Short mmCIF file of the C-alpha atoms (twelve columns), coordinates in Angstrom:
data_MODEL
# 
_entry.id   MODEL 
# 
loop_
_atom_site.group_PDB 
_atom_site.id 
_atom_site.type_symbol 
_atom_site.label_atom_id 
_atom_site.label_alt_id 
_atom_site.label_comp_id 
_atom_site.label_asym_id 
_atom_site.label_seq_id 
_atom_site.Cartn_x 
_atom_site.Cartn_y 
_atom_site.Cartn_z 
_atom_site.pdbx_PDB_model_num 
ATOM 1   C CA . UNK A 1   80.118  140.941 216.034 1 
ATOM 2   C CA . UNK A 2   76.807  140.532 214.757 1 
ATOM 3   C CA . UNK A 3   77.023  141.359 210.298 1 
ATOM 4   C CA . UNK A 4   74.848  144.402 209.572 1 
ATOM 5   C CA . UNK A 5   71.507  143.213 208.224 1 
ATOM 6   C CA . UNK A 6   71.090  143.580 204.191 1 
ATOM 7   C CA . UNK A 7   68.779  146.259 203.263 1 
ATOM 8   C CA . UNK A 8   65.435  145.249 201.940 1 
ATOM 9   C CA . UNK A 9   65.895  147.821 198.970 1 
ATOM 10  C CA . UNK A 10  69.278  148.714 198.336 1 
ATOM 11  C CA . UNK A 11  71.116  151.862 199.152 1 
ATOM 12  C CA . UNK A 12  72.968  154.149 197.203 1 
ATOM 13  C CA . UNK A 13  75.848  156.697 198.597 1 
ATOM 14  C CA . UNK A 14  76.754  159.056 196.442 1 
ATOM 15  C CA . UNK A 15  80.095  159.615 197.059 1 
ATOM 16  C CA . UNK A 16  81.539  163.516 196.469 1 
ATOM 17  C CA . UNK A 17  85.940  163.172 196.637 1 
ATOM 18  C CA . UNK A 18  87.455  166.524 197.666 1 
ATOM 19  C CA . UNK A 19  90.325  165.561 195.426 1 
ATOM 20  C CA . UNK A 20  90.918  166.327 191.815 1 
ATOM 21  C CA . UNK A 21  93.880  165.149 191.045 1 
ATOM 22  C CA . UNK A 22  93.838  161.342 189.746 1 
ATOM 23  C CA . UNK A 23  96.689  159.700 192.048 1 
ATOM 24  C CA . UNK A 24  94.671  160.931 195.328 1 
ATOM 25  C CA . UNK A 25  94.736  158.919 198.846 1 
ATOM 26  C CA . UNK A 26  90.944  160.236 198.897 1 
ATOM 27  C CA . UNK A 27  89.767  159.194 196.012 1 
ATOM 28  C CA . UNK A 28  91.728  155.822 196.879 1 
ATOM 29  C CA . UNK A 29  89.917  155.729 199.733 1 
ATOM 30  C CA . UNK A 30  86.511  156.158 198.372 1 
ATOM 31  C CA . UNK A 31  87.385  153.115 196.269 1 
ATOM 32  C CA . UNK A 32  88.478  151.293 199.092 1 
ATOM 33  C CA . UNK A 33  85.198  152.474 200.897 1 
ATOM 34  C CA . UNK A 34  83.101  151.335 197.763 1 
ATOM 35  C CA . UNK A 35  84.902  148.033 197.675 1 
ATOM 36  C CA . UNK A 36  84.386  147.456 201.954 1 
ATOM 37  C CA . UNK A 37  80.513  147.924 201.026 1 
ATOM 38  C CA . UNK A 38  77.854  146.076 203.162 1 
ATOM 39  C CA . UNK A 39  75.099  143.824 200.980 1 
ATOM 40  C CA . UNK A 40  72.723  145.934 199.929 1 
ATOM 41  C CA . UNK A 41  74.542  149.217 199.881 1 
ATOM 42  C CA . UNK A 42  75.608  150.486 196.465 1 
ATOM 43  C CA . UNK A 43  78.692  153.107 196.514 1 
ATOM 44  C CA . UNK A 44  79.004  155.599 193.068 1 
ATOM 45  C CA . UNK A 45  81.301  158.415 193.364 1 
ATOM 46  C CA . UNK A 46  80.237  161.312 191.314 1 
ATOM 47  C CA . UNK A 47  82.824  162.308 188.789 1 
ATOM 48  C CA . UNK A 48  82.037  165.936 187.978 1 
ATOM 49  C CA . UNK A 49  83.048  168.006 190.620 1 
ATOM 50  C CA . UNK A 50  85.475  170.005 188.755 1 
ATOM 51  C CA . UNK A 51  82.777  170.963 186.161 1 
ATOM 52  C CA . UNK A 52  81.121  172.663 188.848 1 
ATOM 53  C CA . UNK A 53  81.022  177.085 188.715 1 
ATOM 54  C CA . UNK A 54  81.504  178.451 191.997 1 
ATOM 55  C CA . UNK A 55  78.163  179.413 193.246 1 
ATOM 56  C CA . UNK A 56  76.387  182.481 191.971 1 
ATOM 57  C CA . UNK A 57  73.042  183.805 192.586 1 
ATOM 58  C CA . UNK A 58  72.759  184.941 189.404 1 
ATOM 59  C CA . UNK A 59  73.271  181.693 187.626 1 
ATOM 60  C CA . UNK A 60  71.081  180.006 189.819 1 
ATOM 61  C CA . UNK A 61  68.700  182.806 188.732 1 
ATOM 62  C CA . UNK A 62  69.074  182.287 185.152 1 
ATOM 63  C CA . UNK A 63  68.890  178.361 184.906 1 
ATOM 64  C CA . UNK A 64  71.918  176.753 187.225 1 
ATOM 65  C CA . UNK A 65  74.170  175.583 184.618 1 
ATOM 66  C CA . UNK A 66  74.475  171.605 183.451 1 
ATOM 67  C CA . UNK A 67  76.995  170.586 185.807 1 
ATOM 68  C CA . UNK A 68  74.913  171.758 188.541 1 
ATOM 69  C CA . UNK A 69  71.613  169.854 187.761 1 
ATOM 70  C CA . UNK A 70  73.910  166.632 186.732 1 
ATOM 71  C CA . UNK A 71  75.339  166.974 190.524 1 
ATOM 72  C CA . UNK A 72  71.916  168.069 192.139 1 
ATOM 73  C CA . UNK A 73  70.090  164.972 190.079 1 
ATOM 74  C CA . UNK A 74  72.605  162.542 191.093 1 
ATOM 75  C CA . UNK A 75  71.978  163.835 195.018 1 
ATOM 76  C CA . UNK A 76  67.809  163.531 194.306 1 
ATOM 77  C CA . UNK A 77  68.433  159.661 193.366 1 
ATOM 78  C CA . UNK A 78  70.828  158.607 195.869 1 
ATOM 79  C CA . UNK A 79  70.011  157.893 199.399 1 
ATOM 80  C CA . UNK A 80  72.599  159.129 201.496 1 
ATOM 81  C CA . UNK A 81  76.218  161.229 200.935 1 
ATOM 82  C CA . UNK A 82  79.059  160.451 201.624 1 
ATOM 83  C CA . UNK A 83  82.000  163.412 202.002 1 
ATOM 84  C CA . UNK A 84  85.453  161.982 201.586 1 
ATOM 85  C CA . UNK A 85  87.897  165.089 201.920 1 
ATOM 86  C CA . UNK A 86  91.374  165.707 202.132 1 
ATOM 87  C CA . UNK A 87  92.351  169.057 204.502 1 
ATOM 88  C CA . UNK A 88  93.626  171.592 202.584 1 
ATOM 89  C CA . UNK A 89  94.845  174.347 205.407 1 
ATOM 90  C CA . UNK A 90  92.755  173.551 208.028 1 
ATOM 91  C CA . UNK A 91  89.796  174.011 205.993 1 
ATOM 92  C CA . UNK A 92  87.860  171.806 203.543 1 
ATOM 93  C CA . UNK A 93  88.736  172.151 200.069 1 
ATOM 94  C CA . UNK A 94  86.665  174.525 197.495 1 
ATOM 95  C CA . UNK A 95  85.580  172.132 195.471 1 
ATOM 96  C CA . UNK A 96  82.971  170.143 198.425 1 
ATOM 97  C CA . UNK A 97  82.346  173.719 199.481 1 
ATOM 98  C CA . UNK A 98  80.852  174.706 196.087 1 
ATOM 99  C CA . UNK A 99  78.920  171.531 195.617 1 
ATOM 100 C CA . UNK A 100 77.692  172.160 198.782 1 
ATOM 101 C CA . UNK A 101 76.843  175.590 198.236 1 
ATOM 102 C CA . UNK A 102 74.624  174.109 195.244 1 
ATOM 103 C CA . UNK A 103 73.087  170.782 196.403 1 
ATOM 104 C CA . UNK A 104 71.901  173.381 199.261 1 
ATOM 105 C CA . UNK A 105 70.300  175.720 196.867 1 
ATOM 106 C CA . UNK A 106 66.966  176.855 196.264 1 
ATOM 107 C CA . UNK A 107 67.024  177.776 200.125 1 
ATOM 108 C CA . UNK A 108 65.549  175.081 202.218 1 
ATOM 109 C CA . UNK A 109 64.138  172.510 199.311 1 
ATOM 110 C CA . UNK A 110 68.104  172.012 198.079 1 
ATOM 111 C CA . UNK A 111 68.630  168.587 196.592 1 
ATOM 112 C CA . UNK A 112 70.168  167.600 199.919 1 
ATOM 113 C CA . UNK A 113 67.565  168.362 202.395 1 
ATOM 114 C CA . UNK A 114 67.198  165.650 204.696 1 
ATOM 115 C CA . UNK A 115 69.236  163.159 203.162 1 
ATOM 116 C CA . UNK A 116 71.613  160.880 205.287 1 
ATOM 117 C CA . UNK A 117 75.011  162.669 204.962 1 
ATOM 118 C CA . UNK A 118 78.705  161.482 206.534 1 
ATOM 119 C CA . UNK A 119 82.211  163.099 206.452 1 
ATOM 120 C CA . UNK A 120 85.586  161.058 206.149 1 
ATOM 121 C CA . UNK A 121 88.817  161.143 204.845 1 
ATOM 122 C CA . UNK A 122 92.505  161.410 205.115 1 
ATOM 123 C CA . UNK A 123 95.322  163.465 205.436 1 
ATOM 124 C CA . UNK A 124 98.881  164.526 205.566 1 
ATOM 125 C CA . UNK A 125 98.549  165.549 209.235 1 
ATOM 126 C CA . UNK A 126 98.349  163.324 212.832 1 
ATOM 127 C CA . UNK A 127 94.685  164.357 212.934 1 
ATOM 128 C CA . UNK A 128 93.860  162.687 209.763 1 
ATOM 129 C CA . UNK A 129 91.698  165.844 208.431 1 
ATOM 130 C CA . UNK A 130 89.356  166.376 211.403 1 
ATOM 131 C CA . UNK A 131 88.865  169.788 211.304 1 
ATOM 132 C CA . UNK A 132 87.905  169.468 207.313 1 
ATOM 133 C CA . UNK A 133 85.674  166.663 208.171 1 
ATOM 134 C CA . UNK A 134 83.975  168.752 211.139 1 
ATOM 135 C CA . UNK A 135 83.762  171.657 208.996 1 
ATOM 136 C CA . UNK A 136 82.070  169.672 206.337 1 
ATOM 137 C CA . UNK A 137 79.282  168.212 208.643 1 
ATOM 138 C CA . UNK A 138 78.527  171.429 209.679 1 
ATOM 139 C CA . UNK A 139 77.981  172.842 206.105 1 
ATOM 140 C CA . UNK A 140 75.928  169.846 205.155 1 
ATOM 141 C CA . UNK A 141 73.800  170.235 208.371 1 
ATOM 142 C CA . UNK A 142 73.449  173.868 207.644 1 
ATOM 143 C CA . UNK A 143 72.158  172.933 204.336 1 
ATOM 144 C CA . UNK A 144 69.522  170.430 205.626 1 
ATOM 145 C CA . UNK A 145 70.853  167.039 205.503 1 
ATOM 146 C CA . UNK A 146 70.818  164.786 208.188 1 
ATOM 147 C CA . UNK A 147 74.390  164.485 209.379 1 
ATOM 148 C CA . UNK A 148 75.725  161.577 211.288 1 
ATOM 149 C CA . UNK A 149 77.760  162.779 213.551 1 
ATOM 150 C CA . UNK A 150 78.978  159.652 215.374 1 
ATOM 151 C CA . UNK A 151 80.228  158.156 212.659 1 
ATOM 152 C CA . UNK A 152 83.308  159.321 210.970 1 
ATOM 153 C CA . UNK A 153 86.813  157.916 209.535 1 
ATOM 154 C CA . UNK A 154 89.690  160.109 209.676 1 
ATOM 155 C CA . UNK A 155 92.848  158.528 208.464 1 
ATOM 156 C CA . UNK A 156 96.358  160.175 209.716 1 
ATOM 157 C CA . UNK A 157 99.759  160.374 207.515 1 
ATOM 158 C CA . UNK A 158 98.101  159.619 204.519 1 
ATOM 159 C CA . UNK A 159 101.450 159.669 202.104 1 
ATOM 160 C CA . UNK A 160 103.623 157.554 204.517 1 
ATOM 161 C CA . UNK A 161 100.614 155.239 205.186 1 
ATOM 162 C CA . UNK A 162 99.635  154.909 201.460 1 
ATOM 163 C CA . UNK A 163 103.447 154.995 199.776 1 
ATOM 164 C CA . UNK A 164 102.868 151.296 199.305 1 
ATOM 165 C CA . UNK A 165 99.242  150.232 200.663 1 
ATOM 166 C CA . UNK A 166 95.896  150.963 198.724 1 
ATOM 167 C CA . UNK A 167 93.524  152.260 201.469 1 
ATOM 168 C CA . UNK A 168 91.270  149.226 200.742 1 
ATOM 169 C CA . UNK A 169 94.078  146.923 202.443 1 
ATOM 170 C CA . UNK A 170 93.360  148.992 205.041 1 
ATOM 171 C CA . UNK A 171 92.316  147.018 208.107 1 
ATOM 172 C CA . UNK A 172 91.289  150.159 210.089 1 
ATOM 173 C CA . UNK A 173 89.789  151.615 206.688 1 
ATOM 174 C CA . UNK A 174 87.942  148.026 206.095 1 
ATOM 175 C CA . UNK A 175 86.142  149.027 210.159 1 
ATOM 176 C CA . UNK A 176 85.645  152.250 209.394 1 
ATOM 177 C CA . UNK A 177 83.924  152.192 205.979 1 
ATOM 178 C CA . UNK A 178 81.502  149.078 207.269 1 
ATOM 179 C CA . UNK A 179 80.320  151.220 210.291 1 
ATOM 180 C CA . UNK A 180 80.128  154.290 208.114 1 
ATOM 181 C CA . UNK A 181 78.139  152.870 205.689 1 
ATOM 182 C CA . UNK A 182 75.829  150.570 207.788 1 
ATOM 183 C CA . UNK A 183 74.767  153.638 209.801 1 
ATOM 184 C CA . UNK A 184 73.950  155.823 206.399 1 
ATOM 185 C CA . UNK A 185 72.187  152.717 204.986 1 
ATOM 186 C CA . UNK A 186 70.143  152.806 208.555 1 
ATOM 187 C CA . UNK A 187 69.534  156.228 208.710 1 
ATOM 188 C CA . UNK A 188 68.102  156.139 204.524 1 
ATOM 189 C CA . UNK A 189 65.868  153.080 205.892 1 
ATOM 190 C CA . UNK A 190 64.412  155.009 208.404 1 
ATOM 191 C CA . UNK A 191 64.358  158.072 206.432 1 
ATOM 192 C CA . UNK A 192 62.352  155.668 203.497 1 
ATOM 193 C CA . UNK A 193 59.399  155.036 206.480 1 
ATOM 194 C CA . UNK A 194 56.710  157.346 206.131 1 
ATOM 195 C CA . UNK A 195 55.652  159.974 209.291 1 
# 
């Protein structure tokens, strides 16, 4: 297999972890994703997620509040986002929904339109967090970005498979995250060529 070809500027994912808590298999795994990084493609997870309100109209209205413009700046300077969510019934967990919700906001000129987005993650389950995952392309397509479908990592049995292994020994994580992040660094190249 041919190595993915170095970006002539480098990339930067901004990495938003579903997870809180400290001892998380996601946030593992974004290190493990960060450490699997092609040449060229820079990975920095952003660390204040649970600063973040839920969202309101009326404090978007009245000057979004400081975590908000920390988390909507950090979006503007990246090029490309990376989800990396755990499944919390089914569903994706509050916290990527808010930041969403934000990052999307003022309607169609959010921080997050047209940027080169991906889903992964792991879970408890057999399915490794699919329906989170698919869930959370769909909000960040809804909100503009430019999801990559195609590309995805979704990790099954995530407390058996990570009682004694960090993610980035991960052979099938070590695939994953390279094809991941080669197509996001692709898609920001392309999306760095002007019309």
């Amino acid at each position: 297999m041919t190595p993915p070809k170095e970006p002539a500027v480098p990339i930067t994912v901004l990495t938003l972890v579903g997870s809180l808590r400290a001892g998380s298999t996601n946030r593992a795994l974004a290190q493990a994703v960060a450490h699997h990084a092609p040449p060229g493609v820079d990975v920095v997870v952003f660390e204040g997620l649970g600063e973040l309100p839920f969202y309101n109209d009326d404090l978007q209205e009245a000057g979004a509040p400081a975590s908000v413009v920390a988390l909507r700046e950090a979006v503007l300077a990246a090029d490309a986002v990376l989800l990396v969510t755990p499944e919390y019934n089914g569903g994706l967990p509050a916290v990527l929904g808010t930041a969403i919700d934000w990052i999307s906001r003022p309607y169609n000129v959010g921080a997050v339109r047209g940027v080169p987005a991906a889903v992964i993650g792991t879970a408890l389950g057999r399915s490794g967090g699919t329906r989170a995952q698919e869930i959370g392309r769909r909000a960040l397509s809804i909100a503009g970005a430019h999801v990559l479908d195609a590309e995805f990592l979704a990790v099954p049995g995530s407390s058996k498979r990570y009682a004694e292994l960090h993610p980035r020994d991960d052979a099938d994580v070590e695939r994953g995250a390279a094809a991941v992040l080669s197509a996001l660094a692709a898609a920001a190249e392309l999306a760095r060529v002007p019309a």
